PDB file of C-alpha atoms in Angstrom:
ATOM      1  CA  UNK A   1      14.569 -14.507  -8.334  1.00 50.00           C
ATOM      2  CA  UNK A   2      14.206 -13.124  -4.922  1.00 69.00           C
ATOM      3  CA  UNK A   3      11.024 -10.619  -4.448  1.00 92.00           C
ATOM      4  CA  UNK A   4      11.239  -7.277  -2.885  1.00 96.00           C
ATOM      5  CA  UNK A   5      12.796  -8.035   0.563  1.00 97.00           C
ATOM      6  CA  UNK A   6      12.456  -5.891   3.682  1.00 97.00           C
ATOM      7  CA  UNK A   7      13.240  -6.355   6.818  1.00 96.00           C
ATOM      8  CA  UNK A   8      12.722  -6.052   9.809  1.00 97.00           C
ATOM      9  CA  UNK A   9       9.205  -7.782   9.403  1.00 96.00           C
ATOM     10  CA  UNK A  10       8.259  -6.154  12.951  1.00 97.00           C
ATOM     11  CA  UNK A  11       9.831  -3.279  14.477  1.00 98.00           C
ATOM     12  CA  UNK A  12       8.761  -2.192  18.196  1.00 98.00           C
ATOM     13  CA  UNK A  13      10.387   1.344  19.271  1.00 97.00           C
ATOM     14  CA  UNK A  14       9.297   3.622  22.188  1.00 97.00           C
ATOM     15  CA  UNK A  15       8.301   7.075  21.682  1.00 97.00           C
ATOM     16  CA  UNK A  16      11.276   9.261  21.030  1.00 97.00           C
ATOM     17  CA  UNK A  17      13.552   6.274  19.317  1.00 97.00           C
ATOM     18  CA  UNK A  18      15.109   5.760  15.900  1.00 98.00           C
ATOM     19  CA  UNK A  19      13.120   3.693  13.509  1.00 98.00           C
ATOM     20  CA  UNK A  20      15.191   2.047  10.599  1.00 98.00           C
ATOM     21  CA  UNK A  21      13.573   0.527   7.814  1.00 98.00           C
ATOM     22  CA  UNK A  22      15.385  -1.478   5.393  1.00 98.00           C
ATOM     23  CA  UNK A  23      14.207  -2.403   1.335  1.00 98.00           C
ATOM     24  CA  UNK A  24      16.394  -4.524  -0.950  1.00 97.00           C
ATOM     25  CA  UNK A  25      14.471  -4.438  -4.362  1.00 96.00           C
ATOM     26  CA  UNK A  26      14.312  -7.177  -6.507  1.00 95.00           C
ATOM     27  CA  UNK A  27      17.270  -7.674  -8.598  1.00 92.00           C
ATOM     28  CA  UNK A  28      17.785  -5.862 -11.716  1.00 90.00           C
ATOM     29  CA  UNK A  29      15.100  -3.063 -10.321  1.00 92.00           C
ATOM     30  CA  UNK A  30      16.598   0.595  -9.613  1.00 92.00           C
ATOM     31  CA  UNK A  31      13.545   2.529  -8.987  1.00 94.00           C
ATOM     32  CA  UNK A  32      12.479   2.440  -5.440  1.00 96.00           C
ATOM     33  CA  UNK A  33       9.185   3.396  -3.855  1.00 96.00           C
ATOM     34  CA  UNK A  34       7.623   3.507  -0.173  1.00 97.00           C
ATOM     35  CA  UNK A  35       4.357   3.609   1.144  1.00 97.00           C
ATOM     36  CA  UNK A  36       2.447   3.867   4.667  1.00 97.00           C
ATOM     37  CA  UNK A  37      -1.001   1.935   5.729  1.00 94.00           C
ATOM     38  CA  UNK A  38      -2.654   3.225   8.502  1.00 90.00           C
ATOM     39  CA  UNK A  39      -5.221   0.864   9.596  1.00 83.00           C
ATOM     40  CA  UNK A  40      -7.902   0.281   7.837  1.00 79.00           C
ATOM     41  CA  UNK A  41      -6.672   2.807   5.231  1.00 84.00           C
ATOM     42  CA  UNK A  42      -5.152   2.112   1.388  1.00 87.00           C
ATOM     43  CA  UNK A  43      -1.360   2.367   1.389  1.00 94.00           C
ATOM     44  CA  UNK A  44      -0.184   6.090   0.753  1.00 96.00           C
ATOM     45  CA  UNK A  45       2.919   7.293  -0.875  1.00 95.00           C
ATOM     46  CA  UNK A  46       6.047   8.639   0.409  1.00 97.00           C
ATOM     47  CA  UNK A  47       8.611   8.863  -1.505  1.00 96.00           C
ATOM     48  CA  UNK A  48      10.368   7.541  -5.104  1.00 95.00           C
ATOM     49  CA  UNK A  49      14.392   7.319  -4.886  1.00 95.00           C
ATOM     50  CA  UNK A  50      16.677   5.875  -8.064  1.00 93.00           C
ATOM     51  CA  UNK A  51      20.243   4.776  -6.851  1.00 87.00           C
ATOM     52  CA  UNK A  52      21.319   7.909  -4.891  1.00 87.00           C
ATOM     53  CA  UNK A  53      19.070  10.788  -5.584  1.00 93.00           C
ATOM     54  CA  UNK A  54      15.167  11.277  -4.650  1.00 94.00           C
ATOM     55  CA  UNK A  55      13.242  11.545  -7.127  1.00 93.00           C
ATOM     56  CA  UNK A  56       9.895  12.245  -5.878  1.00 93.00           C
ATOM     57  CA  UNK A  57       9.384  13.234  -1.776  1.00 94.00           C
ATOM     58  CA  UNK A  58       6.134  15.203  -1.686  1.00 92.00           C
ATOM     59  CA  UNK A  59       4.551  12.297   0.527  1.00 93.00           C
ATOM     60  CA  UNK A  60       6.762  12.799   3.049  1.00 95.00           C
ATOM     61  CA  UNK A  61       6.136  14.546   6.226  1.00 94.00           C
ATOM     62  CA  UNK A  62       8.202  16.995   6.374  1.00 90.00           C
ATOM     63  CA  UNK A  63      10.024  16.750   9.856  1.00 94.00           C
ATOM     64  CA  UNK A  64      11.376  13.578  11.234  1.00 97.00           C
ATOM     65  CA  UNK A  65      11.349  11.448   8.295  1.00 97.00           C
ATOM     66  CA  UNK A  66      14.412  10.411   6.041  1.00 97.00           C
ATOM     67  CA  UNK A  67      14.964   8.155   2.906  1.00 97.00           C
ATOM     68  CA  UNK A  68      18.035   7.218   1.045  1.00 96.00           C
ATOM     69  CA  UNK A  69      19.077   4.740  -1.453  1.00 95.00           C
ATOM     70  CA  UNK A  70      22.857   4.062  -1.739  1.00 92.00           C
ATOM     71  CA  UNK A  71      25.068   3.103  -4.276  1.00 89.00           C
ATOM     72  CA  UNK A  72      25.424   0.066  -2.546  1.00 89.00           C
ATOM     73  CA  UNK A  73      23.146  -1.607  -0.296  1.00 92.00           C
ATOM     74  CA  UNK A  74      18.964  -1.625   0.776  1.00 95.00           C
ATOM     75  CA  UNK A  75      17.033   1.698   0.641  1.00 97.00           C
ATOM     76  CA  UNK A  76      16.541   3.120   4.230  1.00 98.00           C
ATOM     77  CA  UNK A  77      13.834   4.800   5.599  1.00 98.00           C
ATOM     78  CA  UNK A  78      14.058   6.474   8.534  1.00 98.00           C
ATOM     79  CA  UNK A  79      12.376   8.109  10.920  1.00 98.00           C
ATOM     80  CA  UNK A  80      13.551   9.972  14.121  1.00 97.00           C
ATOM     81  CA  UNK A  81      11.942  10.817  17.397  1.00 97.00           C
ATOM     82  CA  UNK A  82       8.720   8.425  16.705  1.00 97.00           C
ATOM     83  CA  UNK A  83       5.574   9.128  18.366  1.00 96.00           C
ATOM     84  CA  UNK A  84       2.496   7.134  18.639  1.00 94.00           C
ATOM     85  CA  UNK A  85       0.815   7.894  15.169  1.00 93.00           C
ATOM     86  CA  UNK A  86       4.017   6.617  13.688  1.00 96.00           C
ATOM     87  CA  UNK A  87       2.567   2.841  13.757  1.00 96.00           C
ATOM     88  CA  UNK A  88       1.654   2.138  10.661  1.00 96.00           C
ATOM     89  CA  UNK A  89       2.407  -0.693   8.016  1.00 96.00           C
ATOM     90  CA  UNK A  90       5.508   0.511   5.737  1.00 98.00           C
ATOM     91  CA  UNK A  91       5.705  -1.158   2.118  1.00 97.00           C
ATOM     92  CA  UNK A  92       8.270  -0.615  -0.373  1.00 97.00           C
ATOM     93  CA  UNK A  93       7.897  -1.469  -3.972  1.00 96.00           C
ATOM     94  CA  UNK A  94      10.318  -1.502  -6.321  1.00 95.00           C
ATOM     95  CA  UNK A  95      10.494  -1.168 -10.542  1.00 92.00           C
ATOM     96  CA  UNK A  96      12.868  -1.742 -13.201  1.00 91.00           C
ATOM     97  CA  UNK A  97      11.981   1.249 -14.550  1.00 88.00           C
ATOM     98  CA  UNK A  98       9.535   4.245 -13.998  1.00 84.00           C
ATOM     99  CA  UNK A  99       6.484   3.165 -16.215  1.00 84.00           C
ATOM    100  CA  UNK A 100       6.838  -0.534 -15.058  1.00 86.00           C
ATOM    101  CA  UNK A 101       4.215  -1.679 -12.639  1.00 88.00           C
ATOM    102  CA  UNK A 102       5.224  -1.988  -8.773  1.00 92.00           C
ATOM    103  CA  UNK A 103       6.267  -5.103  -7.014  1.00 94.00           C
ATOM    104  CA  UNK A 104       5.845  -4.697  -3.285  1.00 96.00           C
ATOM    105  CA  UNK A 105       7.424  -6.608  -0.497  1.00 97.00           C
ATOM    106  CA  UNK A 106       5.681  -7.975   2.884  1.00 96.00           C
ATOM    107  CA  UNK A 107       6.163  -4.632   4.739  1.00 97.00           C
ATOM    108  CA  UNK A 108       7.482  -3.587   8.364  1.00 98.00           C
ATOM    109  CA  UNK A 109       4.577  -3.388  10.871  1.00 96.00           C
ATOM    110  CA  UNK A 110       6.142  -0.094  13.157  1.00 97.00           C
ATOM    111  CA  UNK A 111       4.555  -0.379  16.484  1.00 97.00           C
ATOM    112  CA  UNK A 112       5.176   2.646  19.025  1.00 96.00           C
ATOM    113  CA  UNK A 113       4.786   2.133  22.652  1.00 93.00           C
TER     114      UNK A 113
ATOM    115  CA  UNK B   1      -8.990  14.676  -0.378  1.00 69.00           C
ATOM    116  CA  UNK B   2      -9.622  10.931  -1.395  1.00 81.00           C
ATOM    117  CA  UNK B   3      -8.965  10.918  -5.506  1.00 93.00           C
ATOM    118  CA  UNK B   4      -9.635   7.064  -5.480  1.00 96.00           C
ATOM    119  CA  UNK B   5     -11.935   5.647  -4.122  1.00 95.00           C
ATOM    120  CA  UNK B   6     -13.569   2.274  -2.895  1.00 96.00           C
ATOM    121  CA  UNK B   7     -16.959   2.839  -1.861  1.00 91.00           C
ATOM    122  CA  UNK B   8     -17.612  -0.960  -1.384  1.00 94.00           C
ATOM    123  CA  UNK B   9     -15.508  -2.182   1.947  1.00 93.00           C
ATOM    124  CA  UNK B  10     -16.443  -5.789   1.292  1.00 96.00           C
ATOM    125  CA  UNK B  11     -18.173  -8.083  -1.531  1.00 97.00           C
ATOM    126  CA  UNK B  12     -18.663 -11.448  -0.797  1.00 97.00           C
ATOM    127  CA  UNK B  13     -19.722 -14.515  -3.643  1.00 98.00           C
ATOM    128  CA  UNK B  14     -20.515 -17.840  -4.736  1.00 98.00           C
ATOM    129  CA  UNK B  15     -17.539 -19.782  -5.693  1.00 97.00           C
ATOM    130  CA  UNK B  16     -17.837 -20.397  -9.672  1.00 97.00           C
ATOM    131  CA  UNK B  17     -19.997 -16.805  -9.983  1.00 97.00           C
ATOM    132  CA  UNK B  18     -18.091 -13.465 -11.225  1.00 98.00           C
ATOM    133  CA  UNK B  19     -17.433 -11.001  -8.357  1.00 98.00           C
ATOM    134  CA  UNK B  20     -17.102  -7.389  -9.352  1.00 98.00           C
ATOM    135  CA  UNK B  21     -15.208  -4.730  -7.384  1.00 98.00           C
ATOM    136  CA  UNK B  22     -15.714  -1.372  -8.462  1.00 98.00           C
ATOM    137  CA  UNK B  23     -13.047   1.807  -8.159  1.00 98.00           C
ATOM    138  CA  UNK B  24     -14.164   5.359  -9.059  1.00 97.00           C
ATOM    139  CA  UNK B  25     -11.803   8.240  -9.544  1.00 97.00           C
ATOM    140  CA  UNK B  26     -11.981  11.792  -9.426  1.00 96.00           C
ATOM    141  CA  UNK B  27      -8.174  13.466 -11.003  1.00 94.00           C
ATOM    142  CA  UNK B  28      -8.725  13.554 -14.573  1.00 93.00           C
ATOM    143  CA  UNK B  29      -5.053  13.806 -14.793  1.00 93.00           C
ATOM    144  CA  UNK B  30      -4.969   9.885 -14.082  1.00 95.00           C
ATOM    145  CA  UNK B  31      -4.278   7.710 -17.340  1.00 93.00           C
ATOM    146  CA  UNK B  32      -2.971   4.320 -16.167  1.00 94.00           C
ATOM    147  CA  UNK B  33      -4.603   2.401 -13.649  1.00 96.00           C
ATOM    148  CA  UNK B  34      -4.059  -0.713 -11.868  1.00 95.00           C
ATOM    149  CA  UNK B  35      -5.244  -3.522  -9.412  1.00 97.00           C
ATOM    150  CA  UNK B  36      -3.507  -5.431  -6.839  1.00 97.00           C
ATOM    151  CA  UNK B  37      -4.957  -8.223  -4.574  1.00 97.00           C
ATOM    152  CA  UNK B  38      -3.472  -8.164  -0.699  1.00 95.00           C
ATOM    153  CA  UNK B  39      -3.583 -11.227   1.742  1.00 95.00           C
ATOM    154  CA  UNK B  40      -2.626 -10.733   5.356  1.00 91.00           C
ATOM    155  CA  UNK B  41       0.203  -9.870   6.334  1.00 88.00           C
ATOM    156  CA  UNK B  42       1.562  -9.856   2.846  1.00 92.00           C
ATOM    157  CA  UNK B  43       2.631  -7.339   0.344  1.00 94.00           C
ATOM    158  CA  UNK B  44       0.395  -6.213  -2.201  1.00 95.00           C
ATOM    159  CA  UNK B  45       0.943  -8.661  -5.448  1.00 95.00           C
ATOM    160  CA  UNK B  46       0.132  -6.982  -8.611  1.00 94.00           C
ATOM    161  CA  UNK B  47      -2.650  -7.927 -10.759  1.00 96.00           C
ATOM    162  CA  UNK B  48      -3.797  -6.090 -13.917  1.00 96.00           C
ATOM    163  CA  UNK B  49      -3.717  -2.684 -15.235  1.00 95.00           C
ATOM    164  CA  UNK B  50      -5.150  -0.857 -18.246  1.00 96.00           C
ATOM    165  CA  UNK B  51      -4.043   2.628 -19.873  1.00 94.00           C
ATOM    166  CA  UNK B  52      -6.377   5.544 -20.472  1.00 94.00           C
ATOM    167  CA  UNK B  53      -6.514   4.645 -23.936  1.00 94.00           C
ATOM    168  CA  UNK B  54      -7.662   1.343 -23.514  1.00 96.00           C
ATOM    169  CA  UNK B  55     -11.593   0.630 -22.120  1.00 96.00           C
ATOM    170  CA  UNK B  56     -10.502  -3.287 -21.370  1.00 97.00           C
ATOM    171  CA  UNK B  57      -7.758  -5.155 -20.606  1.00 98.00           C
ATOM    172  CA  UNK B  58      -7.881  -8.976 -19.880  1.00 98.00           C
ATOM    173  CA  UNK B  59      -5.869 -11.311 -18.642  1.00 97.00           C
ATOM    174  CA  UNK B  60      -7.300 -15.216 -17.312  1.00 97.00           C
ATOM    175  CA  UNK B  61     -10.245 -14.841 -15.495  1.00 97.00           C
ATOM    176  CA  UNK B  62      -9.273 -11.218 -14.464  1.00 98.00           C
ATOM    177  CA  UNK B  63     -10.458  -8.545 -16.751  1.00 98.00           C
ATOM    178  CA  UNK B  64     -10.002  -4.920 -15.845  1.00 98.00           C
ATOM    179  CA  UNK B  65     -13.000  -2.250 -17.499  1.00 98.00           C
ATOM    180  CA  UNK B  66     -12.418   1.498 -17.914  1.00 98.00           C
ATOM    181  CA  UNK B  67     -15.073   4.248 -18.347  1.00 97.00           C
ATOM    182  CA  UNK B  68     -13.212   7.951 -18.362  1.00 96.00           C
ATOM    183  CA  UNK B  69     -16.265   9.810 -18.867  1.00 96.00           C
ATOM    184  CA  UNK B  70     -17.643   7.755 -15.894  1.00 97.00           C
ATOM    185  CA  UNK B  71     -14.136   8.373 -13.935  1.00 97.00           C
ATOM    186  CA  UNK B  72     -15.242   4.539 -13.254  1.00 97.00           C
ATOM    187  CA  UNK B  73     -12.997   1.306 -13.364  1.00 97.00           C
ATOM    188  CA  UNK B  74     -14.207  -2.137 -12.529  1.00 98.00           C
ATOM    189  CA  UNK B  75     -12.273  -5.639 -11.881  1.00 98.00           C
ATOM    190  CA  UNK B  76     -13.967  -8.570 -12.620  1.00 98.00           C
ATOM    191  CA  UNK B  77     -12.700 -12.166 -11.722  1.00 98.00           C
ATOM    192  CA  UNK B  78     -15.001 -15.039 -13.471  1.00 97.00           C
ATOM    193  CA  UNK B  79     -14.858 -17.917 -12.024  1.00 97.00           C
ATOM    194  CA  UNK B  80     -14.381 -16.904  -8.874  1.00 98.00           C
ATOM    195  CA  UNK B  81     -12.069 -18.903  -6.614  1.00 97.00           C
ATOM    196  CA  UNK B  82     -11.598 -18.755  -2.655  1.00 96.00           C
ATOM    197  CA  UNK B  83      -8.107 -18.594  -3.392  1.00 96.00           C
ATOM    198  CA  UNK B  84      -9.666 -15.391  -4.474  1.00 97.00           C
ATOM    199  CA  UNK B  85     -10.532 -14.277  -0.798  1.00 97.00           C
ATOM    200  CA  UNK B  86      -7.960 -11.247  -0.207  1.00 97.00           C
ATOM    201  CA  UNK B  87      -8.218  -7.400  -0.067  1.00 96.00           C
ATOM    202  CA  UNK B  88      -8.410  -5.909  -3.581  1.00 97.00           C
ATOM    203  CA  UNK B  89      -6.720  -2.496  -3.907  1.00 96.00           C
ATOM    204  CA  UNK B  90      -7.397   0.229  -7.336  1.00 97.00           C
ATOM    205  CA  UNK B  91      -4.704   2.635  -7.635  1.00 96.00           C
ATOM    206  CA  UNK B  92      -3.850   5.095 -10.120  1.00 96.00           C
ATOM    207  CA  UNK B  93      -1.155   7.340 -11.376  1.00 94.00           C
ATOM    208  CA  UNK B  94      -0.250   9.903 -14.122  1.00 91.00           C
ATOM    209  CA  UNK B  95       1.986   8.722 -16.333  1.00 84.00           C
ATOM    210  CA  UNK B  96       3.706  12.129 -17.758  1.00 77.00           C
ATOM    211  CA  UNK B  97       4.333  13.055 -13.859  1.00 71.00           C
ATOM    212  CA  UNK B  98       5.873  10.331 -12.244  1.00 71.00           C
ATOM    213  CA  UNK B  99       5.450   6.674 -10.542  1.00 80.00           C
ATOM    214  CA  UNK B 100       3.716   7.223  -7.300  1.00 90.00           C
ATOM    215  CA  UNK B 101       0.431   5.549  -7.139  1.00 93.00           C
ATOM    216  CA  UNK B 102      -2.598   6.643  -5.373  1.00 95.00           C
ATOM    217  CA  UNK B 103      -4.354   3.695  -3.687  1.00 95.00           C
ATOM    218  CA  UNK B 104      -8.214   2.967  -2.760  1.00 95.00           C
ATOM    219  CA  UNK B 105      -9.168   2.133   0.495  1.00 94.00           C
ATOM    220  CA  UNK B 106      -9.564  -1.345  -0.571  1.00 94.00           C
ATOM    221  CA  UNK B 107     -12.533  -3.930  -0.826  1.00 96.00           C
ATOM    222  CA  UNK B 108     -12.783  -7.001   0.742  1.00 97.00           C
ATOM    223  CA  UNK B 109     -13.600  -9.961  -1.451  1.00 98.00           C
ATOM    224  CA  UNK B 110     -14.559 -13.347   0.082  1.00 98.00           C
ATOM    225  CA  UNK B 111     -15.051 -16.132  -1.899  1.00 97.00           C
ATOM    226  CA  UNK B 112     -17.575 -18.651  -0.614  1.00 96.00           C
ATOM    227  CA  UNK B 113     -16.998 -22.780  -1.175  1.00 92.00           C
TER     228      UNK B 113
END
């Protein structure tokens, strides 16, 4: 049984690119969850999606950055026009439902040139 | 506004002795609580967690300890193992309101041979 997969593992974009961040949750789980590290900082939320609707986006900043979850296929999260405070580890967890605990994947370390 | 928090960056201890790593708390709203452990360039792995109407919850060597008047949660691992040796995250969320979790800063644990 396959873990919380997301990929890429390390993303490098230049200021003013598209970052894409993919999260395929572990099987059988349908509630979907991101967080950001900043170094030396705990992880902060983002956002909560089920299959196609967001469910919970009040850690999101409020320009630049998109999530989704589709019917079919990984969660995306991404953001547009990245600037330098954009690096930042991004972990998504994933539940089978909404009072199960959280099981994370390895992240995407964003760096921004 | 930091509503967990970590004061302890790093705790380092005997193999075979019981380390203790401390969270406190300060939304009274929170009512389920948990701990995951964090190794490098890894995903956070869940460990333990313990409802507000609960004052203990143990699992192995890991046993989680509440105190709401306190706003005060412990984890203590006995014996200690330097398999051990990882970043050890407190996070907390309210139950009625959702899944996101608010995360510590995190404490350092190293486990000495």
């Amino acid at each position: 049984n396959a873990g919380v997969m997301q990929n890429p593992r390390h993303l490098v974009r230049r200021r003013g690119q598209e970052a894409r961040l993919r999260c395929s949750p572990m099987k059988g789980h349908s509630h979907v969850y991101w967080y950001r590290q900043l170094p030396e900082e705990g992880l902060k939320f983002m956002v909560y999606l089920q299959k196609e609707n967001i469910i919970d986006e009040s850690g999101m900043p409020k320009e630049r950055f998109s999530a989704e979850f589709p019917k079919e296929g990984p969660s995306i999260l991404r953001i547009q026009q990245v600037v330098r405070g954009d690096s930042a580890a991004y972990f998504c967890a994933s539940s089978p439902r909404w009072d199960q605990p959280q099981h994370f994947g390895d992240g995407t370390r964003l760096s921004i040139l | 506004d930091q509503q967990v928090k970590q004061n302890s960056p790093s705790l380092s201890v005997q193999e075979g002795r019981i380390s203790i790593l401390n969270c406190d708390y300060t939304n009274s709203m929170f009512d389920y609580f948990l701990w995951y452990k964090k190794y490098p360039a890894e995903g956070p792995t869940f460990l333990i967690s313990i409802s507000s109407i609960k004052d203990k919850n143990e699992d192995g060597r890991f046993t989680v300890f509440l105190n709401k008047s306190a706003k005060h949660l412990s984890l203590h691992i006995v014996p200690s193992q330097p398999g051990d040796s990882a970043v050890y995250f407190c996070a907390a969320k309210i139950e009625t309101s959702g899944s996101r979790l608010t995360f510590g800063e995190g404490t350092q644990l190293t486990v000495n041979p």
